[in-house]
Amino acid sequence: MELNGDILGYLWQRLPLLLLFGGGYLVYQIMAVTRLTDAFVCWALRKSGGRPALLLLYVIGTAAALSSFIPNAITVLTMLPLLKRLDNTFRENGGRGMTTVLMCAAIYGAAIGGFGSMIGSPANAILFGALDLFEVAGREQITFFNWFLWSLPLAAMLVLVAWGVAAGLGLPASARGKAVHLECLTGGGGTTGRQRYAGTLFWVYMGFWILEAVAQEAIPGFALLAPWVCVAFTVLFLFFVFIRRAPTSPAGIGPLLRPIDLLSSLPRRGFIFLLGLAVLIGLAQWLGMDKRLAVLAHETLQSDMPGLALFFLLVLAVIFLTEVLSNTTVVAAFYPIAYYAAQGHGMDPLPLMVGISLASTCAFMTPVATPTSALAFGEMRGASLRIMLGLGVVLNLAAAVLITGWLAWILPRVY
């Protein structure tokens, strides 16, 4: 009975976090069914004026913005038809060789957006499970709002670095200085009533969770009321999504979503890996393996190694391993390693484990790194694997340096 009470108490305490991720999934679904993402992509890419270098910046930035709230694969699926049209337009204007760099720009942005918000990647959900399982100090201070305080500057810096790599190293000479007309970008000539309604619900969702996070820090005792407040908001949000008929909907269409829509793209693998991680950690503690792993990590990673070097090596290892393995597989293996390595070196494990989560989304190099990369490489016919690998290696190394330096400096100040 006491164990059941502990589990229920934990779930009640973490209910706001669970509702946050659940609401994020609903937001993704309503953006997908109303095709609001298509309209946003067309509007954003037109801002480039058709200039190749600037267009790459808008592709990366747009993909990063979208994938902060919707799955990476959906982001790239939304952008691929437009990128193929742009590629054909460049070819017709003599700017050959844009296929690979356009594809890479979309992949880079989609990967970077994975850590732009708390709900941007399944690895972030697994991160919170791992922080709770290891009872890492400071985990309760992470909120939807203060995640943005350090993630948005980091994402912006990495977008600029990715742009520098794509435009500086990947943009072909034949395309430089050639502006193209963007009549090929169709679908962004205005939003429908359903799209505006979906956009309103998106901003309501964002506004509530930002205010909830601020209230947690500013109002004494609000933490006790937070689960009730979040449940009330979620019920109201569900009403507007599933029951209230969207404005200007034709007869018979009704609400934005139907319950059956929730079954598509359900992140089952994330739940499975989180459960597997809990089982592994429990087994390791029962067998006393946690202490042995701590000693092994301490000896393997050298006791006299500077903490920043340890941080960098772990982040770099995760980035390159995700080029050939599933990112959820890699983080499930590396969260315990990061925790025990931090203990062995007298470091705070929180920044290190957050760094593992972020690094697992930075798969920039190979077409097999993620389903998103495979999808983009398969669809963009004529893309060069050699160029993709070369640009990806440079960006992987730059990302490892940037993530390490930024998190090691900023996270102790935020949390």
Short mmCIF file of N, CA, C and O in Angstrom, two decimals, residues 172-297:
data_model
loop_
_atom_site.label_atom_id
_atom_site.label_comp_id
_atom_site.label_asym_id
_atom_site.label_seq_id
_atom_site.Cartn_x
_atom_site.Cartn_y
_atom_site.Cartn_z
N PRO A 172 27.00 25.67 -54.00
CA PRO A 172 27.83 25.56 -55.22
C PRO A 172 28.09 26.92 -55.85
O PRO A 172 27.28 27.85 -55.74
N ALA A 173 29.22 27.01 -56.52
CA ALA A 173 29.60 28.28 -57.15
C ALA A 173 28.60 28.69 -58.22
O ALA A 173 28.35 29.89 -58.42
N SER A 174 27.99 27.72 -58.89
CA SER A 174 27.04 28.04 -59.96
C SER A 174 25.77 28.70 -59.46
O SER A 174 25.05 29.34 -60.23
N ALA A 175 25.49 28.55 -58.14
CA ALA A 175 24.27 29.13 -57.58
C ALA A 175 24.50 30.46 -56.90
O ALA A 175 23.55 31.19 -56.60
N ARG A 176 25.76 30.79 -56.63
CA ARG A 176 26.05 32.04 -55.92
C ARG A 176 25.69 33.24 -56.78
O ARG A 176 26.05 33.32 -57.96
N GLY A 177 24.98 34.17 -56.18
CA GLY A 177 24.61 35.39 -56.89
C GLY A 177 23.40 35.24 -57.79
O GLY A 177 23.02 36.20 -58.46
N LYS A 178 22.79 34.06 -57.83
CA LYS A 178 21.62 33.85 -58.69
C LYS A 178 20.35 33.87 -57.83
O LYS A 178 20.13 32.96 -57.04
N ALA A 179 19.55 34.88 -57.97
CA ALA A 179 18.26 34.93 -57.28
C ALA A 179 17.20 34.29 -58.16
O ALA A 179 17.23 34.45 -59.39
N VAL A 180 16.30 33.54 -57.55
CA VAL A 180 15.23 32.89 -58.31
C VAL A 180 13.89 33.45 -57.89
O VAL A 180 13.71 33.92 -56.77
N HIS A 181 12.94 33.40 -58.83
CA HIS A 181 11.58 33.82 -58.51
C HIS A 181 10.90 32.71 -57.73
O HIS A 181 11.13 31.52 -57.96
N LEU A 182 10.07 33.08 -56.78
CA LEU A 182 9.49 32.11 -55.85
C LEU A 182 8.02 31.81 -56.13
O LEU A 182 7.27 31.49 -55.22
N GLU A 183 7.64 31.93 -57.41
CA GLU A 183 6.27 31.56 -57.75
C GLU A 183 6.02 30.07 -57.51
O GLU A 183 4.87 29.62 -57.41
N CYS A 184 7.11 29.30 -57.43
CA CYS A 184 6.98 27.86 -57.21
C CYS A 184 6.46 27.54 -55.81
O CYS A 184 6.00 26.43 -55.54
N LEU A 185 6.55 28.52 -54.90
CA LEU A 185 6.09 28.29 -53.52
C LEU A 185 4.61 28.61 -53.43
O LEU A 185 4.21 29.73 -53.12
N THR A 186 3.80 27.64 -53.71
CA THR A 186 2.35 27.82 -53.64
C THR A 186 1.83 27.32 -52.32
O THR A 186 2.45 26.49 -51.66
N GLY A 187 0.70 27.83 -51.92
CA GLY A 187 0.07 27.35 -50.69
C GLY A 187 0.17 28.31 -49.54
O GLY A 187 -0.33 28.03 -48.46
N GLY A 188 0.84 29.45 -49.75
CA GLY A 188 0.98 30.38 -48.65
C GLY A 188 0.25 31.69 -48.89
O GLY A 188 0.61 32.73 -48.36
N GLY A 189 -0.78 31.67 -49.72
CA GLY A 189 -1.44 32.91 -50.09
C GLY A 189 -2.51 33.35 -49.13
O GLY A 189 -3.39 34.10 -49.49
N GLY A 190 -2.50 32.90 -47.91
CA GLY A 190 -3.52 33.28 -46.95
C GLY A 190 -3.91 32.09 -46.10
O GLY A 190 -3.72 30.95 -46.50
N THR A 191 -4.46 32.35 -44.93
CA THR A 191 -4.84 31.27 -44.03
C THR A 191 -6.36 31.14 -43.99
O THR A 191 -7.09 32.12 -44.15
N THR A 192 -6.82 29.92 -43.74
CA THR A 192 -8.25 29.66 -43.63
C THR A 192 -8.70 29.89 -42.20
O THR A 192 -7.87 30.04 -41.28
N GLY A 193 -10.01 29.86 -42.00
CA GLY A 193 -10.54 30.01 -40.65
C GLY A 193 -10.09 28.90 -39.73
O GLY A 193 -9.79 29.13 -38.55
N ARG A 194 -10.03 27.67 -40.24
CA ARG A 194 -9.56 26.55 -39.42
C ARG A 194 -8.10 26.72 -39.04
O ARG A 194 -7.70 26.39 -37.92
N GLN A 195 -7.29 27.21 -39.97
CA GLN A 195 -5.88 27.43 -39.66
C GLN A 195 -5.70 28.52 -38.61
O GLN A 195 -4.87 28.38 -37.69
N ARG A 196 -6.48 29.58 -38.71
CA ARG A 196 -6.39 30.64 -37.70
C ARG A 196 -6.85 30.13 -36.34
O ARG A 196 -6.28 30.50 -35.31
N TYR A 197 -7.86 29.30 -36.34
CA TYR A 197 -8.34 28.70 -35.09
C TYR A 197 -7.26 27.81 -34.49
O TYR A 197 -7.00 27.85 -33.28
N ALA A 198 -6.61 27.00 -35.33
CA ALA A 198 -5.52 26.14 -34.86
C ALA A 198 -4.37 26.98 -34.31
O ALA A 198 -3.77 26.66 -33.29
N GLY A 199 -4.05 28.09 -35.02
CA GLY A 199 -2.99 28.97 -34.55
C GLY A 199 -3.32 29.60 -33.20
O GLY A 199 -2.45 29.74 -32.34
N THR A 200 -4.59 29.96 -33.01
CA THR A 200 -5.02 30.52 -31.72
C THR A 200 -4.84 29.50 -30.61
O THR A 200 -4.34 29.83 -29.52
N LEU A 201 -5.23 28.26 -30.85
CA LEU A 201 -5.07 27.21 -29.84
C LEU A 201 -3.59 26.97 -29.52
O LEU A 201 -3.23 26.71 -28.37
N PHE A 202 -2.74 27.06 -30.55
CA PHE A 202 -1.30 26.91 -30.32
C PHE A 202 -0.80 27.97 -29.35
O PHE A 202 -0.09 27.67 -28.38
N TRP A 203 -1.17 29.22 -29.56
CA TRP A 203 -0.69 30.30 -28.70
C TRP A 203 -1.33 30.25 -27.32
O TRP A 203 -0.70 30.62 -26.32
N VAL A 204 -2.56 29.76 -27.23
CA VAL A 204 -3.18 29.55 -25.91
C VAL A 204 -2.39 28.49 -25.12
O VAL A 204 -2.11 28.66 -23.93
N TYR A 205 -2.05 27.41 -25.80
CA TYR A 205 -1.24 26.35 -25.18
C TYR A 205 0.10 26.91 -24.69
O TYR A 205 0.50 26.70 -23.54
N MET A 206 0.80 27.64 -25.57
CA MET A 206 2.09 28.21 -25.20
C MET A 206 1.95 29.18 -24.03
O MET A 206 2.73 29.14 -23.07
N GLY A 207 0.95 30.06 -24.11
CA GLY A 207 0.77 31.06 -23.07
C GLY A 207 0.48 30.46 -21.72
O GLY A 207 1.02 30.90 -20.69
N PHE A 208 -0.38 29.44 -21.69
CA PHE A 208 -0.72 28.82 -20.40
C PHE A 208 0.52 28.21 -19.75
O PHE A 208 0.77 28.44 -18.54
N TRP A 209 1.29 27.42 -20.51
CA TRP A 209 2.41 26.71 -19.88
C TRP A 209 3.55 27.66 -19.50
O TRP A 209 4.27 27.41 -18.53
N ILE A 210 3.68 28.76 -20.22
CA ILE A 210 4.66 29.76 -19.80
C ILE A 210 4.21 30.42 -18.49
O ILE A 210 5.00 30.58 -17.55
N LEU A 211 2.93 30.79 -18.41
CA LEU A 211 2.41 31.41 -17.19
C LEU A 211 2.46 30.42 -16.02
O LEU A 211 2.77 30.82 -14.88
N GLU A 212 2.18 29.15 -16.28
CA GLU A 212 2.24 28.15 -15.22
C GLU A 212 3.65 28.02 -14.67
O GLU A 212 3.87 27.93 -13.46
N ALA A 213 4.64 28.05 -15.57
CA ALA A 213 6.03 27.95 -15.13
C ALA A 213 6.45 29.18 -14.32
O ALA A 213 7.15 29.06 -13.31
N VAL A 214 6.02 30.35 -14.77
CA VAL A 214 6.34 31.58 -14.03
C VAL A 214 5.67 31.57 -12.66
O VAL A 214 6.28 31.95 -11.65
N ALA A 215 4.42 31.11 -12.61
CA ALA A 215 3.70 31.05 -11.32
C ALA A 215 4.38 30.10 -10.35
O ALA A 215 4.41 30.34 -9.14
N GLN A 216 4.95 29.01 -10.88
CA GLN A 216 5.66 28.05 -10.01
C GLN A 216 6.79 28.74 -9.26
O GLN A 216 7.07 28.42 -8.10
N GLU A 217 7.45 29.68 -9.93
CA GLU A 217 8.61 30.34 -9.32
C GLU A 217 8.22 31.60 -8.53
O GLU A 217 8.90 31.96 -7.59
N ALA A 218 7.13 32.25 -8.95
CA ALA A 218 6.81 33.57 -8.36
C ALA A 218 5.77 33.52 -7.25
O ALA A 218 5.75 34.41 -6.39
N ILE A 219 4.91 32.50 -7.22
CA ILE A 219 3.81 32.46 -6.25
C ILE A 219 4.06 31.36 -5.23
O ILE A 219 4.06 30.17 -5.59
N PRO A 220 4.30 31.70 -3.98
CA PRO A 220 4.51 30.68 -2.95
C PRO A 220 3.30 29.76 -2.81
O PRO A 220 2.16 30.21 -2.79
N GLY A 221 3.55 28.48 -2.75
CA GLY A 221 2.48 27.50 -2.57
C GLY A 221 1.75 27.11 -3.83
O GLY A 221 0.87 26.25 -3.80
N PHE A 222 2.10 27.72 -4.97
CA PHE A 222 1.40 27.39 -6.21
C PHE A 222 1.66 25.95 -6.63
O PHE A 222 0.81 25.32 -7.29
N ALA A 223 2.82 25.40 -6.26
CA ALA A 223 3.16 24.03 -6.66
C ALA A 223 2.11 23.03 -6.18
O ALA A 223 1.85 22.03 -6.85
N LEU A 224 1.48 23.31 -5.02
CA LEU A 224 0.45 22.40 -4.51
C LEU A 224 -0.82 22.46 -5.36
O LEU A 224 -1.55 21.47 -5.49
N LEU A 225 -1.10 23.63 -5.94
CA LEU A 225 -2.29 23.80 -6.76
C LEU A 225 -2.05 23.48 -8.23
O LEU A 225 -3.01 23.30 -8.99
N ALA A 226 -0.78 23.43 -8.63
CA ALA A 226 -0.46 23.29 -10.05
C ALA A 226 -1.14 22.09 -10.73
O ALA A 226 -1.68 22.24 -11.83
N PRO A 227 -1.14 20.88 -10.13
CA PRO A 227 -1.82 19.77 -10.82
C PRO A 227 -3.29 20.04 -11.10
O PRO A 227 -3.79 19.71 -12.18
N TRP A 228 -3.99 20.65 -10.13
CA TRP A 228 -5.41 20.95 -10.33
C TRP A 228 -5.60 21.98 -11.44
O TRP A 228 -6.50 21.84 -12.29
N VAL A 229 -4.77 23.02 -11.43
CA VAL A 229 -4.87 24.06 -12.46
C VAL A 229 -4.59 23.48 -13.85
O VAL A 229 -5.29 23.78 -14.83
N CYS A 230 -3.59 22.62 -13.93
CA CYS A 230 -3.21 22.03 -15.22
C CYS A 230 -4.29 21.07 -15.73
O CYS A 230 -4.55 21.00 -16.94
N VAL A 231 -4.92 20.34 -14.82
CA VAL A 231 -6.02 19.46 -15.22
C VAL A 231 -7.18 20.29 -15.76
O VAL A 231 -7.78 19.94 -16.79
N ALA A 232 -7.52 21.38 -15.07
CA ALA A 232 -8.62 22.23 -15.53
C ALA A 232 -8.33 22.80 -16.91
O ALA A 232 -9.20 22.82 -17.80
N PHE A 233 -7.11 23.29 -17.12
CA PHE A 233 -6.75 23.82 -18.43
C PHE A 233 -6.83 22.73 -19.50
O PHE A 233 -7.33 22.96 -20.61
N THR A 234 -6.34 21.54 -19.19
CA THR A 234 -6.33 20.45 -20.17
C THR A 234 -7.74 20.06 -20.57
O THR A 234 -8.02 19.82 -21.75
N VAL A 235 -8.65 20.01 -19.60
CA VAL A 235 -10.05 19.69 -19.91
C VAL A 235 -10.63 20.74 -20.86
O VAL A 235 -11.30 20.42 -21.85
N LEU A 236 -10.37 22.02 -20.58
CA LEU A 236 -10.86 23.10 -21.43
C LEU A 236 -10.23 23.02 -22.83
O LEU A 236 -10.91 23.20 -23.85
N PHE A 237 -8.94 22.73 -22.88
CA PHE A 237 -8.23 22.61 -24.15
C PHE A 237 -8.81 21.46 -24.98
O PHE A 237 -9.01 21.59 -26.20
N LEU A 238 -9.09 20.33 -24.33
CA LEU A 238 -9.68 19.19 -25.01
C LEU A 238 -11.06 19.54 -25.58
O LEU A 238 -11.42 19.08 -26.68
N PHE A 239 -11.81 20.35 -24.86
CA PHE A 239 -13.12 20.78 -25.35
C PHE A 239 -12.99 21.53 -26.66
O PHE A 239 -13.70 21.27 -27.64
N PHE A 240 -12.05 22.48 -26.71
CA PHE A 240 -11.89 23.29 -27.91
C PHE A 240 -11.31 22.48 -29.07
O PHE A 240 -11.54 22.81 -30.24
N VAL A 241 -10.56 21.43 -28.76
CA VAL A 241 -9.95 20.62 -29.82
C VAL A 241 -10.91 19.57 -30.35
O VAL A 241 -11.05 19.37 -31.56
N PHE A 242 -11.62 18.88 -29.43
CA PHE A 242 -12.39 17.70 -29.82
C PHE A 242 -13.91 17.91 -29.90
O PHE A 242 -14.60 17.11 -30.53
N ILE A 243 -14.42 18.94 -29.26
CA ILE A 243 -15.88 19.09 -29.17
C ILE A 243 -16.38 20.32 -29.90
O ILE A 243 -17.30 20.24 -30.73
N ARG A 244 -15.79 21.48 -29.62
CA ARG A 244 -16.27 22.70 -30.25
C ARG A 244 -15.99 22.67 -31.75
O ARG A 244 -14.87 22.37 -32.17
N ARG A 245 -17.00 22.99 -32.55
CA ARG A 245 -16.81 23.01 -33.99
C ARG A 245 -15.94 24.19 -34.39
O ARG A 245 -16.17 25.32 -33.96
N ALA A 246 -14.94 23.91 -35.20
CA ALA A 246 -14.02 24.97 -35.62
C ALA A 246 -14.75 26.01 -36.46
O ALA A 246 -15.63 25.66 -37.25
N PRO A 247 -14.41 27.27 -36.32
CA PRO A 247 -15.06 28.33 -37.10
C PRO A 247 -14.92 28.08 -38.60
O PRO A 247 -13.88 27.59 -39.07
N THR A 248 -15.95 28.40 -39.35
CA THR A 248 -16.02 28.27 -40.80
C THR A 248 -15.91 26.84 -41.28
O THR A 248 -15.63 26.60 -42.46
N SER A 249 -16.09 25.85 -40.38
CA SER A 249 -16.04 24.46 -40.82
C SER A 249 -17.28 24.13 -41.63
O SER A 249 -18.38 24.48 -41.22
N PRO A 250 -17.14 23.43 -42.74
CA PRO A 250 -18.32 23.00 -43.49
C PRO A 250 -19.14 22.03 -42.67
O PRO A 250 -18.64 21.40 -41.75
N ALA A 251 -20.38 21.92 -42.99
CA ALA A 251 -21.25 20.99 -42.27
C ALA A 251 -20.69 19.58 -42.38
O ALA A 251 -20.29 19.13 -43.44
N GLY A 252 -20.65 18.90 -41.25
CA GLY A 252 -20.17 17.52 -41.23
C GLY A 252 -18.73 17.38 -40.83
O GLY A 252 -18.28 16.28 -40.52
N ILE A 253 -17.94 18.48 -40.86
CA ILE A 253 -16.53 18.37 -40.47
C ILE A 253 -16.37 18.49 -38.96
O ILE A 253 -15.71 17.68 -38.34
N GLY A 254 -16.98 19.47 -38.35
CA GLY A 254 -16.97 19.57 -36.90
C GLY A 254 -15.66 20.04 -36.31
O GLY A 254 -15.01 20.94 -36.84
N PRO A 255 -15.23 19.44 -35.20
CA PRO A 255 -14.05 19.89 -34.46
C PRO A 255 -12.76 19.71 -35.27
O PRO A 255 -12.75 19.05 -36.31
N LEU A 256 -11.66 20.25 -34.73
CA LEU A 256 -10.38 20.11 -35.40
C LEU A 256 -9.90 18.67 -35.44
O LEU A 256 -9.35 18.21 -36.43
N LEU A 257 -10.08 17.95 -34.32
CA LEU A 257 -9.57 16.58 -34.23
C LEU A 257 -10.67 15.62 -33.83
O LEU A 257 -11.65 15.99 -33.18
N ARG A 258 -10.47 14.36 -34.23
CA ARG A 258 -11.28 13.26 -33.74
C ARG A 258 -10.40 12.38 -32.87
O ARG A 258 -9.17 12.34 -33.08
N PRO A 259 -10.97 11.65 -31.92
CA PRO A 259 -10.14 10.79 -31.06
C PRO A 259 -9.25 9.83 -31.83
O PRO A 259 -8.13 9.55 -31.42
N ILE A 260 -9.72 9.36 -32.99
CA ILE A 260 -8.94 8.40 -33.76
C ILE A 260 -7.65 9.03 -34.29
O ILE A 260 -6.66 8.33 -34.57
N ASP A 261 -7.63 10.36 -34.43
CA ASP A 261 -6.43 11.04 -34.92
C ASP A 261 -5.25 10.87 -33.98
O ASP A 261 -4.09 10.98 -34.39
N LEU A 262 -5.51 10.62 -32.70
CA LEU A 262 -4.44 10.50 -31.72
C LEU A 262 -3.61 9.24 -31.91
O LEU A 262 -2.50 9.14 -31.37
N LEU A 263 -4.15 8.27 -32.63
CA LEU A 263 -3.43 7.01 -32.80
C LEU A 263 -2.32 7.12 -33.83
O LEU A 263 -1.42 6.28 -33.86
N SER A 264 -2.40 8.14 -34.70
CA SER A 264 -1.36 8.29 -35.71
C SER A 264 -0.13 8.94 -35.10
O SER A 264 -0.21 9.90 -34.34
N SER A 265 1.04 8.39 -35.42
CA SER A 265 2.34 8.92 -34.96
C SER A 265 2.47 8.92 -33.44
O SER A 265 3.19 9.74 -32.88
N LEU A 266 1.79 8.02 -32.75
CA LEU A 266 1.93 7.94 -31.30
C LEU A 266 3.36 7.55 -30.96
O LEU A 266 3.89 6.57 -31.50
N PRO A 267 4.04 8.30 -30.07
CA PRO A 267 5.45 8.02 -29.79
C PRO A 267 5.62 6.79 -28.90
O PRO A 267 6.06 6.87 -27.76
N ARG A 268 5.30 5.62 -29.45
CA ARG A 268 5.37 4.39 -28.65
C ARG A 268 6.81 4.05 -28.25
O ARG A 268 7.05 3.56 -27.16
N ARG A 269 7.74 4.29 -29.20
CA ARG A 269 9.12 3.91 -28.91
C ARG A 269 9.68 4.66 -27.71
O ARG A 269 10.44 4.11 -26.92
N GLY A 270 9.31 5.93 -27.58
CA GLY A 270 9.79 6.70 -26.43
C GLY A 270 9.34 6.10 -25.12
O GLY A 270 10.11 5.98 -24.17
N PHE A 271 8.05 5.68 -25.06
CA PHE A 271 7.54 5.06 -23.84
C PHE A 271 8.23 3.73 -23.56
O PHE A 271 8.55 3.40 -22.42
N ILE A 272 8.48 2.96 -24.62
CA ILE A 272 9.12 1.66 -24.46
C ILE A 272 10.54 1.82 -23.92
O ILE A 272 10.96 1.12 -23.00
N PHE A 273 11.29 2.78 -24.48
CA PHE A 273 12.66 2.99 -24.03
C PHE A 273 12.70 3.54 -22.61
O PHE A 273 13.60 3.21 -21.83
N LEU A 274 11.75 4.38 -22.26
CA LEU A 274 11.70 4.90 -20.90
C LEU A 274 11.44 3.77 -19.90
O LEU A 274 12.07 3.70 -18.85
N LEU A 275 10.51 2.86 -20.24
CA LEU A 275 10.24 1.71 -19.38
C LEU A 275 11.46 0.81 -19.27
O LEU A 275 11.82 0.33 -18.19
N GLY A 276 12.11 0.58 -20.42
CA GLY A 276 13.32 -0.25 -20.41
C GLY A 276 14.43 0.36 -19.58
O GLY A 276 15.15 -0.35 -18.86
N LEU A 277 14.57 1.69 -19.65
CA LEU A 277 15.58 2.38 -18.85
C LEU A 277 15.30 2.21 -17.36
O LEU A 277 16.22 1.96 -16.57
N ALA A 278 14.03 2.32 -16.97
CA ALA A 278 13.67 2.14 -15.55
C ALA A 278 14.01 0.74 -15.07
O ALA A 278 14.53 0.54 -13.97
N VAL A 279 13.73 -0.26 -15.91
CA VAL A 279 14.04 -1.65 -15.55
C VAL A 279 15.54 -1.85 -15.41
O VAL A 279 16.01 -2.48 -14.45
N LEU A 280 16.32 -1.31 -16.34
CA LEU A 280 17.77 -1.46 -16.29
C LEU A 280 18.37 -0.81 -15.04
O LEU A 280 19.25 -1.38 -14.38
N ILE A 281 17.89 0.39 -14.72
CA ILE A 281 18.42 1.09 -13.56
C ILE A 281 18.06 0.35 -12.27
O ILE A 281 18.89 0.19 -11.37
N GLY A 282 16.81 -0.12 -12.19
CA GLY A 282 16.40 -0.87 -11.01
C GLY A 282 17.20 -2.15 -10.85
O GLY A 282 17.63 -2.50 -9.74
N LEU A 283 17.46 -2.85 -11.96
CA LEU A 283 18.25 -4.08 -11.91
C LEU A 283 19.70 -3.79 -11.50
O LEU A 283 20.29 -4.53 -10.70
N ALA A 284 20.26 -2.70 -12.05
CA ALA A 284 21.64 -2.34 -11.72
C ALA A 284 21.79 -2.02 -10.24
O ALA A 284 22.77 -2.43 -9.59
N GLN A 285 20.82 -1.30 -9.68
CA GLN A 285 20.90 -0.96 -8.26
C GLN A 285 20.71 -2.19 -7.38
O GLN A 285 21.37 -2.34 -6.35
N TRP A 286 19.83 -3.10 -7.79
CA TRP A 286 19.58 -4.32 -7.01
C TRP A 286 20.81 -5.22 -6.97
O TRP A 286 21.12 -5.84 -5.96
N LEU A 287 21.54 -5.28 -8.10
CA LEU A 287 22.73 -6.12 -8.18
C LEU A 287 24.00 -5.41 -7.72
O LEU A 287 25.07 -6.00 -7.72
N GLY A 288 23.86 -4.14 -7.34
CA GLY A 288 25.04 -3.38 -6.92
C GLY A 288 25.91 -2.94 -8.07
O GLY A 288 27.05 -2.52 -7.88
N MET A 289 25.36 -3.02 -9.29
CA MET A 289 26.15 -2.65 -10.47
C MET A 289 26.34 -1.15 -10.58
O MET A 289 27.27 -0.69 -11.25
N ASP A 290 25.45 -0.37 -9.94
CA ASP A 290 25.57 1.08 -10.04
C ASP A 290 26.89 1.57 -9.46
O ASP A 290 27.55 2.43 -10.02
N LYS A 291 27.29 0.98 -8.32
CA LYS A 291 28.55 1.38 -7.70
C LYS A 291 29.74 0.95 -8.55
O LYS A 291 30.72 1.68 -8.71
N ARG A 292 29.64 -0.25 -9.13
CA ARG A 292 30.72 -0.72 -9.98
C ARG A 292 30.83 0.11 -11.26
O ARG A 292 31.93 0.40 -11.73
N LEU A 293 29.67 0.51 -11.81
CA LEU A 293 29.68 1.36 -13.00
C LEU A 293 30.29 2.72 -12.70
O LEU A 293 30.99 3.30 -13.53
N ALA A 294 30.01 3.24 -11.50
CA ALA A 294 30.58 4.53 -11.12
C ALA A 294 32.10 4.46 -11.06
O ALA A 294 32.81 5.35 -11.54
N VAL A 295 32.60 3.37 -10.47
CA VAL A 295 34.06 3.18 -10.39
C VAL A 295 34.65 3.01 -11.78
O VAL A 295 35.68 3.60 -12.12
N LEU A 296 33.97 2.20 -12.63
CA LEU A 296 34.47 1.96 -13.98
C LEU A 296 34.49 3.25 -14.80
O LEU A 296 35.45 3.54 -15.51
N ALA A 297 33.43 4.04 -14.71
CA ALA A 297 33.38 5.31 -15.44
C ALA A 297 34.47 6.24 -14.97
O ALA A 297 35.10 6.94 -15.76
#
